[in-house]
Amino acid sequence: QRRRPGHVLTHCYRPFPNSLLRSDGGVREEAQIARERGVIFDVGHGAGSFGFKACRGLLAAGFPPDVISSDVHVLNIDGPAFDLLTTMSKFLVLGVDLNALVAAVTSAPADAIRRSTLGTLAVGTEGDATVVDIEQGAFEFHDTQGERLAADKRLRLRGMVVGGKW
């Protein structure tokens, strides 16, 4: 099926054989064309759909995700996805700019589902916010293929504001 503007392709950092990363390190032409047409690319980490090799290659080829989601469910809540902060931390460690990272989990998904009052702290909106900091230390992240990523930082939850209340 031909993807149209506003359609979302989830699991975009999927490993071989269905990866968007070509063996030569480039991005599959179909993915480039789809992005140019306005298709939204979502991580959707899941239990089998996120590989560090594909992620590193696509990031290096200039193909960042539009939306970052964890796709947490019963088969991956105990790893390797765990939660959205863990998925975000993987991208932070792989060099994604913090502002782009925050947009990919706030305003970009809100725009994708046409809910502009979500993902923003503008006056008159829901007023929900997640407060995080960057924790320094020794951490290890895993992809769905068993590859490990050593890290010296991760995102840590400090609190949440829901409906304007801490």
mmCIF file with all atom_site columns, C-alpha atoms in Angstrom:
data_model
loop_
_atom_site.group_PDB
_atom_site.id
_atom_site.type_symbol
_atom_site.label_atom_id
_atom_site.label_alt_id
_atom_site.label_comp_id
_atom_site.label_asym_id
_atom_site.label_entity_id
_atom_site.label_seq_id
_atom_site.pdbx_PDB_ins_code
_atom_site.Cartn_x
_atom_site.Cartn_y
_atom_site.Cartn_z
_atom_site.occupancy
_atom_site.B_iso_or_equiv
_atom_site.pdbx_formal_charge
_atom_site.auth_seq_id
_atom_site.auth_comp_id
_atom_site.auth_asym_id
_atom_site.auth_atom_id
_atom_site.pdbx_PDB_model_num
ATOM 1   C CA . GLN A 1 1   ? 0.000  0.000  0.000  1.00 0.00 ? 1   GLN A CA 1
ATOM 2   C CA . ARG A 1 2   ? 1.304  3.438  -0.923 1.00 0.00 ? 2   ARG A CA 1
ATOM 3   C CA . ARG A 1 3   ? 1.892  5.613  2.123  1.00 0.00 ? 3   ARG A CA 1
ATOM 4   C CA . ARG A 1 4   ? 0.466  9.108  1.961  1.00 0.00 ? 4   ARG A CA 1
ATOM 5   C CA . PRO A 1 5   ? 1.202  12.342 3.868  1.00 0.00 ? 5   PRO A CA 1
ATOM 6   C CA . GLY A 1 6   ? 0.312  11.891 7.515  1.00 0.00 ? 6   GLY A CA 1
ATOM 7   C CA . HIS A 1 7   ? 0.592  8.103  7.444  1.00 0.00 ? 7   HIS A CA 1
ATOM 8   C CA . VAL A 1 8   ? 2.901  6.720  10.116 1.00 0.00 ? 8   VAL A CA 1
ATOM 9   C CA . LEU A 1 9   ? 5.427  3.971  9.478  1.00 0.00 ? 9   LEU A CA 1
ATOM 10  C CA . THR A 1 10  ? 6.298  2.413  12.831 1.00 0.00 ? 10  THR A CA 1
ATOM 11  C CA . HIS A 1 11  ? 9.366  0.230  13.553 1.00 0.00 ? 11  HIS A CA 1
ATOM 12  C CA . CYS A 1 12  ? 11.587 2.375  11.302 1.00 0.00 ? 12  CYS A CA 1
ATOM 13  C CA . TYR A 1 13  ? 14.831 1.256  13.015 1.00 0.00 ? 13  TYR A CA 1
ATOM 14  C CA . ARG A 1 14  ? 14.073 -2.366 12.408 1.00 0.00 ? 14  ARG A CA 1
ATOM 15  C CA . PRO A 1 15  ? 17.053 -4.663 11.806 1.00 0.00 ? 15  PRO A CA 1
ATOM 16  C CA . PHE A 1 16  ? 17.736 -6.775 8.696  1.00 0.00 ? 16  PHE A CA 1
ATOM 17  C CA . PRO A 1 17  ? 15.960 -8.114 6.659  1.00 0.00 ? 17  PRO A CA 1
ATOM 18  C CA . ASN A 1 18  ? 13.285 -5.392 6.758  1.00 0.00 ? 18  ASN A CA 1
ATOM 19  C CA . SER A 1 19  ? 15.590 -2.501 7.632  1.00 0.00 ? 19  SER A CA 1
ATOM 20  C CA . LEU A 1 20  ? 15.372 0.888  5.966  1.00 0.00 ? 20  LEU A CA 1
ATOM 21  C CA . LEU A 1 21  ? 19.182 0.827  6.000  1.00 0.00 ? 21  LEU A CA 1
ATOM 22  C CA . ARG A 1 22  ? 20.798 -0.566 2.864  1.00 0.00 ? 22  ARG A CA 1
ATOM 23  C CA . SER A 1 23  ? 23.859 -2.797 3.096  1.00 0.00 ? 23  SER A CA 1
ATOM 24  C CA . ASP A 1 24  ? 26.001 0.082  1.750  1.00 0.00 ? 24  ASP A CA 1
ATOM 25  C CA . GLY A 1 25  ? 24.962 2.345  4.651  1.00 0.00 ? 25  GLY A CA 1
ATOM 26  C CA . GLY A 1 26  ? 22.452 4.393  2.680  1.00 0.00 ? 26  GLY A CA 1
ATOM 27  C CA . VAL A 1 27  ? 18.736 4.775  3.251  1.00 0.00 ? 27  VAL A CA 1
ATOM 28  C CA . ARG A 1 28  ? 16.373 2.755  1.088  1.00 0.00 ? 28  ARG A CA 1
ATOM 29  C CA . GLU A 1 29  ? 15.066 4.934  -1.714 1.00 0.00 ? 29  GLU A CA 1
ATOM 30  C CA . GLU A 1 30  ? 11.442 4.088  -0.900 1.00 0.00 ? 30  GLU A CA 1
ATOM 31  C CA . ALA A 1 31  ? 11.897 5.482  2.604  1.00 0.00 ? 31  ALA A CA 1
ATOM 32  C CA . GLN A 1 32  ? 13.441 8.711  1.302  1.00 0.00 ? 32  GLN A CA 1
ATOM 33  C CA . ILE A 1 33  ? 10.586 9.170  -1.174 1.00 0.00 ? 33  ILE A CA 1
ATOM 34  C CA . ALA A 1 34  ? 7.989  8.424  1.506  1.00 0.00 ? 34  ALA A CA 1
ATOM 35  C CA . ARG A 1 35  ? 9.553  10.991 3.867  1.00 0.00 ? 35  ARG A CA 1
ATOM 36  C CA . GLU A 1 36  ? 9.540  13.579 1.082  1.00 0.00 ? 36  GLU A CA 1
ATOM 37  C CA . ARG A 1 37  ? 5.820  12.806 0.574  1.00 0.00 ? 37  ARG A CA 1
ATOM 38  C CA . GLY A 1 38  ? 5.129  13.491 4.261  1.00 0.00 ? 38  GLY A CA 1
ATOM 39  C CA . VAL A 1 39  ? 5.117  9.994  5.740  1.00 0.00 ? 39  VAL A CA 1
ATOM 40  C CA . ILE A 1 40  ? 5.994  10.089 9.460  1.00 0.00 ? 40  ILE A CA 1
ATOM 41  C CA . PHE A 1 41  ? 8.663  7.667  10.706 1.00 0.00 ? 41  PHE A CA 1
ATOM 42  C CA . ASP A 1 42  ? 8.197  6.316  14.244 1.00 0.00 ? 42  ASP A CA 1
ATOM 43  C CA . VAL A 1 43  ? 10.694 4.208  16.199 1.00 0.00 ? 43  VAL A CA 1
ATOM 44  C CA . GLY A 1 44  ? 8.238  1.811  17.888 1.00 0.00 ? 44  GLY A CA 1
ATOM 45  C CA . HIS A 1 45  ? 11.050 -0.006 19.746 1.00 0.00 ? 45  HIS A CA 1
ATOM 46  C CA . GLY A 1 46  ? 8.999  -3.067 20.690 1.00 0.00 ? 46  GLY A CA 1
ATOM 47  C CA . ALA A 1 47  ? 10.401 -6.520 21.382 1.00 0.00 ? 47  ALA A CA 1
ATOM 48  C CA . GLY A 1 48  ? 11.899 -7.180 17.959 1.00 0.00 ? 48  GLY A CA 1
ATOM 49  C CA . SER A 1 49  ? 11.889 -3.938 16.006 1.00 0.00 ? 49  SER A CA 1
ATOM 50  C CA . PHE A 1 50  ? 14.855 -1.887 17.177 1.00 0.00 ? 50  PHE A CA 1
ATOM 51  C CA . GLY A 1 51  ? 18.467 -2.609 16.292 1.00 0.00 ? 51  GLY A CA 1
ATOM 52  C CA . PHE A 1 52  ? 21.457 -0.431 17.189 1.00 0.00 ? 52  PHE A CA 1
ATOM 53  C CA . LYS A 1 53  ? 23.144 -1.238 13.862 1.00 0.00 ? 53  LYS A CA 1
ATOM 54  C CA . ALA A 1 54  ? 20.173 0.010  11.837 1.00 0.00 ? 54  ALA A CA 1
ATOM 55  C CA . CYS A 1 55  ? 19.724 2.980  14.173 1.00 0.00 ? 55  CYS A CA 1
ATOM 56  C CA . ARG A 1 56  ? 23.371 4.076  13.996 1.00 0.00 ? 56  ARG A CA 1
ATOM 57  C CA . GLY A 1 57  ? 23.417 3.691  10.227 1.00 0.00 ? 57  GLY A CA 1
ATOM 58  C CA . LEU A 1 58  ? 20.182 5.581  9.627  1.00 0.00 ? 58  LEU A CA 1
ATOM 59  C CA . LEU A 1 59  ? 21.204 8.395  11.978 1.00 0.00 ? 59  LEU A CA 1
ATOM 60  C CA . ALA A 1 60  ? 24.596 8.634  10.232 1.00 0.00 ? 60  ALA A CA 1
ATOM 61  C CA . ALA A 1 61  ? 22.809 8.739  6.858  1.00 0.00 ? 61  ALA A CA 1
ATOM 62  C CA . GLY A 1 62  ? 20.749 11.711 8.041  1.00 0.00 ? 62  GLY A CA 1
ATOM 63  C CA . PHE A 1 63  ? 17.520 9.795  8.646  1.00 0.00 ? 63  PHE A CA 1
ATOM 64  C CA . PRO A 1 64  ? 16.409 10.636 12.199 1.00 0.00 ? 64  PRO A CA 1
ATOM 65  C CA . PRO A 1 65  ? 13.057 9.470  13.541 1.00 0.00 ? 65  PRO A CA 1
ATOM 66  C CA . ASP A 1 66  ? 10.141 11.875 13.434 1.00 0.00 ? 66  ASP A CA 1
ATOM 67  C CA . VAL A 1 67  ? 8.514  10.228 16.455 1.00 0.00 ? 67  VAL A CA 1
ATOM 68  C CA . ILE A 1 68  ? 10.110 8.171  19.212 1.00 0.00 ? 68  ILE A CA 1
ATOM 69  C CA . SER A 1 69  ? 7.888  5.614  20.902 1.00 0.00 ? 69  SER A CA 1
ATOM 70  C CA . SER A 1 70  ? 8.676  2.620  23.060 1.00 0.00 ? 70  SER A CA 1
ATOM 71  C CA . ASP A 1 71  ? 5.887  0.259  21.941 1.00 0.00 ? 71  ASP A CA 1
ATOM 72  C CA . VAL A 1 72  ? 5.954  -1.186 25.469 1.00 0.00 ? 72  VAL A CA 1
ATOM 73  C CA . HIS A 1 73  ? 3.913  -4.342 25.930 1.00 0.00 ? 73  HIS A CA 1
ATOM 74  C CA . VAL A 1 74  ? 4.010  -7.540 27.960 1.00 0.00 ? 74  VAL A CA 1
ATOM 75  C CA . LEU A 1 75  ? 6.897  -9.009 25.914 1.00 0.00 ? 75  LEU A CA 1
ATOM 76  C CA . ASN A 1 76  ? 9.311  -6.081 26.386 1.00 0.00 ? 76  ASN A CA 1
ATOM 77  C CA . ILE A 1 77  ? 8.388  -4.197 29.561 1.00 0.00 ? 77  ILE A CA 1
ATOM 78  C CA . ASP A 1 78  ? 11.105 -6.185 31.365 1.00 0.00 ? 78  ASP A CA 1
ATOM 79  C CA . GLY A 1 79  ? 13.529 -5.405 28.531 1.00 0.00 ? 79  GLY A CA 1
ATOM 80  C CA . PRO A 1 80  ? 14.814 -4.383 26.162 1.00 0.00 ? 80  PRO A CA 1
ATOM 81  C CA . ALA A 1 81  ? 12.348 -1.479 25.743 1.00 0.00 ? 81  ALA A CA 1
ATOM 82  C CA . PHE A 1 82  ? 11.345 -1.101 29.439 1.00 0.00 ? 82  PHE A CA 1
ATOM 83  C CA . ASP A 1 83  ? 9.777  2.363  29.026 1.00 0.00 ? 83  ASP A CA 1
ATOM 84  C CA . LEU A 1 84  ? 9.891  5.546  26.991 1.00 0.00 ? 84  LEU A CA 1
ATOM 85  C CA . LEU A 1 85  ? 12.728 7.112  29.033 1.00 0.00 ? 85  LEU A CA 1
ATOM 86  C CA . THR A 1 86  ? 14.934 4.104  28.277 1.00 0.00 ? 86  THR A CA 1
ATOM 87  C CA . THR A 1 87  ? 14.143 4.370  24.572 1.00 0.00 ? 87  THR A CA 1
ATOM 88  C CA . MET A 1 88  ? 14.860 8.102  24.675 1.00 0.00 ? 88  MET A CA 1
ATOM 89  C CA . SER A 1 89  ? 18.108 7.484  26.560 1.00 0.00 ? 89  SER A CA 1
ATOM 90  C CA . LYS A 1 90  ? 19.331 5.189  23.784 1.00 0.00 ? 90  LYS A CA 1
ATOM 91  C CA . PHE A 1 91  ? 18.895 8.007  21.271 1.00 0.00 ? 91  PHE A CA 1
ATOM 92  C CA . LEU A 1 92  ? 20.551 10.516 23.618 1.00 0.00 ? 92  LEU A CA 1
ATOM 93  C CA . VAL A 1 93  ? 23.582 8.229  23.938 1.00 0.00 ? 93  VAL A CA 1
ATOM 94  C CA . LEU A 1 94  ? 23.661 7.757  20.149 1.00 0.00 ? 94  LEU A CA 1
ATOM 95  C CA . GLY A 1 95  ? 24.004 11.525 19.742 1.00 0.00 ? 95  GLY A CA 1
ATOM 96  C CA . VAL A 1 96  ? 20.501 12.789 18.998 1.00 0.00 ? 96  VAL A CA 1
ATOM 97  C CA . ASP A 1 97  ? 20.204 16.437 19.989 1.00 0.00 ? 97  ASP A CA 1
ATOM 98  C CA . LEU A 1 98  ? 18.228 16.880 23.218 1.00 0.00 ? 98  LEU A CA 1
ATOM 99  C CA . ASN A 1 99  ? 15.813 19.408 21.670 1.00 0.00 ? 99  ASN A CA 1
ATOM 100 C CA . ALA A 1 100 ? 15.093 17.038 18.757 1.00 0.00 ? 100 ALA A CA 1
ATOM 101 C CA . LEU A 1 101 ? 14.684 14.179 21.225 1.00 0.00 ? 101 LEU A CA 1
ATOM 102 C CA . VAL A 1 102 ? 12.110 16.084 23.289 1.00 0.00 ? 102 VAL A CA 1
ATOM 103 C CA . ALA A 1 103 ? 10.197 17.151 20.163 1.00 0.00 ? 103 ALA A CA 1
ATOM 104 C CA . ALA A 1 104 ? 10.104 13.521 18.977 1.00 0.00 ? 104 ALA A CA 1
ATOM 105 C CA . VAL A 1 105 ? 8.218  12.469 22.129 1.00 0.00 ? 105 VAL A CA 1
ATOM 106 C CA . THR A 1 106 ? 6.021  15.544 22.592 1.00 0.00 ? 106 THR A CA 1
ATOM 107 C CA . SER A 1 107 ? 5.000  17.869 19.760 1.00 0.00 ? 107 SER A CA 1
ATOM 108 C CA . ALA A 1 108 ? 5.784  15.488 16.876 1.00 0.00 ? 108 ALA A CA 1
ATOM 109 C CA . PRO A 1 109 ? 3.495  12.659 18.035 1.00 0.00 ? 109 PRO A CA 1
ATOM 110 C CA . ALA A 1 110 ? 0.812  15.215 18.975 1.00 0.00 ? 110 ALA A CA 1
ATOM 111 C CA . ASP A 1 111 ? 1.007  16.634 15.454 1.00 0.00 ? 111 ASP A CA 1
ATOM 112 C CA . ALA A 1 112 ? 0.955  13.120 13.967 1.00 0.00 ? 112 ALA A CA 1
ATOM 113 C CA . ILE A 1 113 ? -2.385 12.389 15.625 1.00 0.00 ? 113 ILE A CA 1
ATOM 114 C CA . ARG A 1 114 ? -3.650 15.922 14.970 1.00 0.00 ? 114 ARG A CA 1
ATOM 115 C CA . ARG A 1 115 ? -3.891 16.827 18.674 1.00 0.00 ? 115 ARG A CA 1
ATOM 116 C CA . SER A 1 116 ? -2.055 20.159 18.757 1.00 0.00 ? 116 SER A CA 1
ATOM 117 C CA . THR A 1 117 ? -2.994 20.818 22.396 1.00 0.00 ? 117 THR A CA 1
ATOM 118 C CA . LEU A 1 118 ? -0.859 17.848 23.458 1.00 0.00 ? 118 LEU A CA 1
ATOM 119 C CA . GLY A 1 119 ? 2.927  17.980 23.521 1.00 0.00 ? 119 GLY A CA 1
ATOM 120 C CA . THR A 1 120 ? 3.070  21.666 24.410 1.00 0.00 ? 120 THR A CA 1
ATOM 121 C CA . LEU A 1 121 ? 3.043  23.812 27.527 1.00 0.00 ? 121 LEU A CA 1
ATOM 122 C CA . ALA A 1 122 ? 1.161  26.668 25.851 1.00 0.00 ? 122 ALA A CA 1
ATOM 123 C CA . VAL A 1 123 ? -1.518 28.491 27.844 1.00 0.00 ? 123 VAL A CA 1
ATOM 124 C CA . GLY A 1 124 ? -4.886 26.778 27.496 1.00 0.00 ? 124 GLY A CA 1
ATOM 125 C CA . THR A 1 125 ? -3.529 23.294 26.816 1.00 0.00 ? 125 THR A CA 1
ATOM 126 C CA . GLU A 1 126 ? -3.706 20.201 29.042 1.00 0.00 ? 126 GLU A CA 1
ATOM 127 C CA . GLY A 1 127 ? -0.687 21.274 31.087 1.00 0.00 ? 127 GLY A CA 1
ATOM 128 C CA . ASP A 1 128 ? 0.896  17.829 31.331 1.00 0.00 ? 128 ASP A CA 1
ATOM 129 C CA . ALA A 1 129 ? 4.688  17.634 31.584 1.00 0.00 ? 129 ALA A CA 1
ATOM 130 C CA . THR A 1 130 ? 7.347  15.114 32.419 1.00 0.00 ? 130 THR A CA 1
ATOM 131 C CA . VAL A 1 131 ? 10.323 16.506 34.310 1.00 0.00 ? 131 VAL A CA 1
ATOM 132 C CA . VAL A 1 132 ? 13.598 14.701 33.667 1.00 0.00 ? 132 VAL A CA 1
ATOM 133 C CA . ASP A 1 133 ? 17.286 15.261 34.109 1.00 0.00 ? 133 ASP A CA 1
ATOM 134 C CA . ILE A 1 134 ? 20.373 13.641 32.668 1.00 0.00 ? 134 ILE A CA 1
ATOM 135 C CA . GLU A 1 135 ? 22.003 11.280 35.130 1.00 0.00 ? 135 GLU A CA 1
ATOM 136 C CA . GLN A 1 136 ? 25.732 10.599 34.780 1.00 0.00 ? 136 GLN A CA 1
ATOM 137 C CA . GLY A 1 137 ? 27.120 7.169  35.564 1.00 0.00 ? 137 GLY A CA 1
ATOM 138 C CA . ALA A 1 138 ? 27.752 3.754  34.019 1.00 0.00 ? 138 ALA A CA 1
ATOM 139 C CA . PHE A 1 139 ? 24.751 2.290  32.222 1.00 0.00 ? 139 PHE A CA 1
ATOM 140 C CA . GLU A 1 140 ? 24.063 -0.381 29.643 1.00 0.00 ? 140 GLU A CA 1
ATOM 141 C CA . PHE A 1 141 ? 21.293 -0.446 27.054 1.00 0.00 ? 141 PHE A CA 1
ATOM 142 C CA . HIS A 1 142 ? 20.182 -3.351 24.853 1.00 0.00 ? 142 HIS A CA 1
ATOM 143 C CA . ASP A 1 143 ? 18.525 -3.546 21.467 1.00 0.00 ? 143 ASP A CA 1
ATOM 144 C CA . THR A 1 144 ? 16.158 -6.298 20.351 1.00 0.00 ? 144 THR A CA 1
ATOM 145 C CA . GLN A 1 145 ? 18.999 -8.263 18.744 1.00 0.00 ? 145 GLN A CA 1
ATOM 146 C CA . GLY A 1 146 ? 21.060 -8.698 21.907 1.00 0.00 ? 146 GLY A CA 1
ATOM 147 C CA . GLU A 1 147 ? 23.555 -5.940 21.117 1.00 0.00 ? 147 GLU A CA 1
ATOM 148 C CA . ARG A 1 148 ? 24.665 -3.901 24.126 1.00 0.00 ? 148 ARG A CA 1
ATOM 149 C CA . LEU A 1 149 ? 25.484 -0.221 24.305 1.00 0.00 ? 149 LEU A CA 1
ATOM 150 C CA . ALA A 1 150 ? 27.647 1.096  27.135 1.00 0.00 ? 150 ALA A CA 1
ATOM 151 C CA . ALA A 1 151 ? 26.699 4.604  28.192 1.00 0.00 ? 151 ALA A CA 1
ATOM 152 C CA . ASP A 1 152 ? 27.808 7.287  30.618 1.00 0.00 ? 152 ASP A CA 1
ATOM 153 C CA . LYS A 1 153 ? 24.403 8.978  30.828 1.00 0.00 ? 153 LYS A CA 1
ATOM 154 C CA . ARG A 1 154 ? 20.673 8.340  30.783 1.00 0.00 ? 154 ARG A CA 1
ATOM 155 C CA . LEU A 1 155 ? 17.470 10.255 31.291 1.00 0.00 ? 155 LEU A CA 1
ATOM 156 C CA . ARG A 1 156 ? 16.014 10.041 34.790 1.00 0.00 ? 156 ARG A CA 1
ATOM 157 C CA . LEU A 1 157 ? 12.456 10.830 35.836 1.00 0.00 ? 157 LEU A CA 1
ATOM 158 C CA . ARG A 1 158 ? 12.205 13.596 38.424 1.00 0.00 ? 158 ARG A CA 1
ATOM 159 C CA . GLY A 1 159 ? 8.427  13.992 38.440 1.00 0.00 ? 159 GLY A CA 1
ATOM 160 C CA . MET A 1 160 ? 5.328  14.679 36.427 1.00 0.00 ? 160 MET A CA 1
ATOM 161 C CA . VAL A 1 161 ? 2.742  17.416 36.134 1.00 0.00 ? 161 VAL A CA 1
ATOM 162 C CA . VAL A 1 162 ? -0.689 16.102 35.112 1.00 0.00 ? 162 VAL A CA 1
ATOM 163 C CA . GLY A 1 163 ? -3.598 18.445 34.616 1.00 0.00 ? 163 GLY A CA 1
ATOM 164 C CA . GLY A 1 164 ? -1.475 21.257 35.999 1.00 0.00 ? 164 GLY A CA 1
ATOM 165 C CA . LYS A 1 165 ? -0.768 19.451 39.311 1.00 0.00 ? 165 LYS A CA 1
ATOM 166 C CA . TRP A 1 166 ? 2.580  17.941 40.483 1.00 0.00 ? 166 TRP A CA 1
#
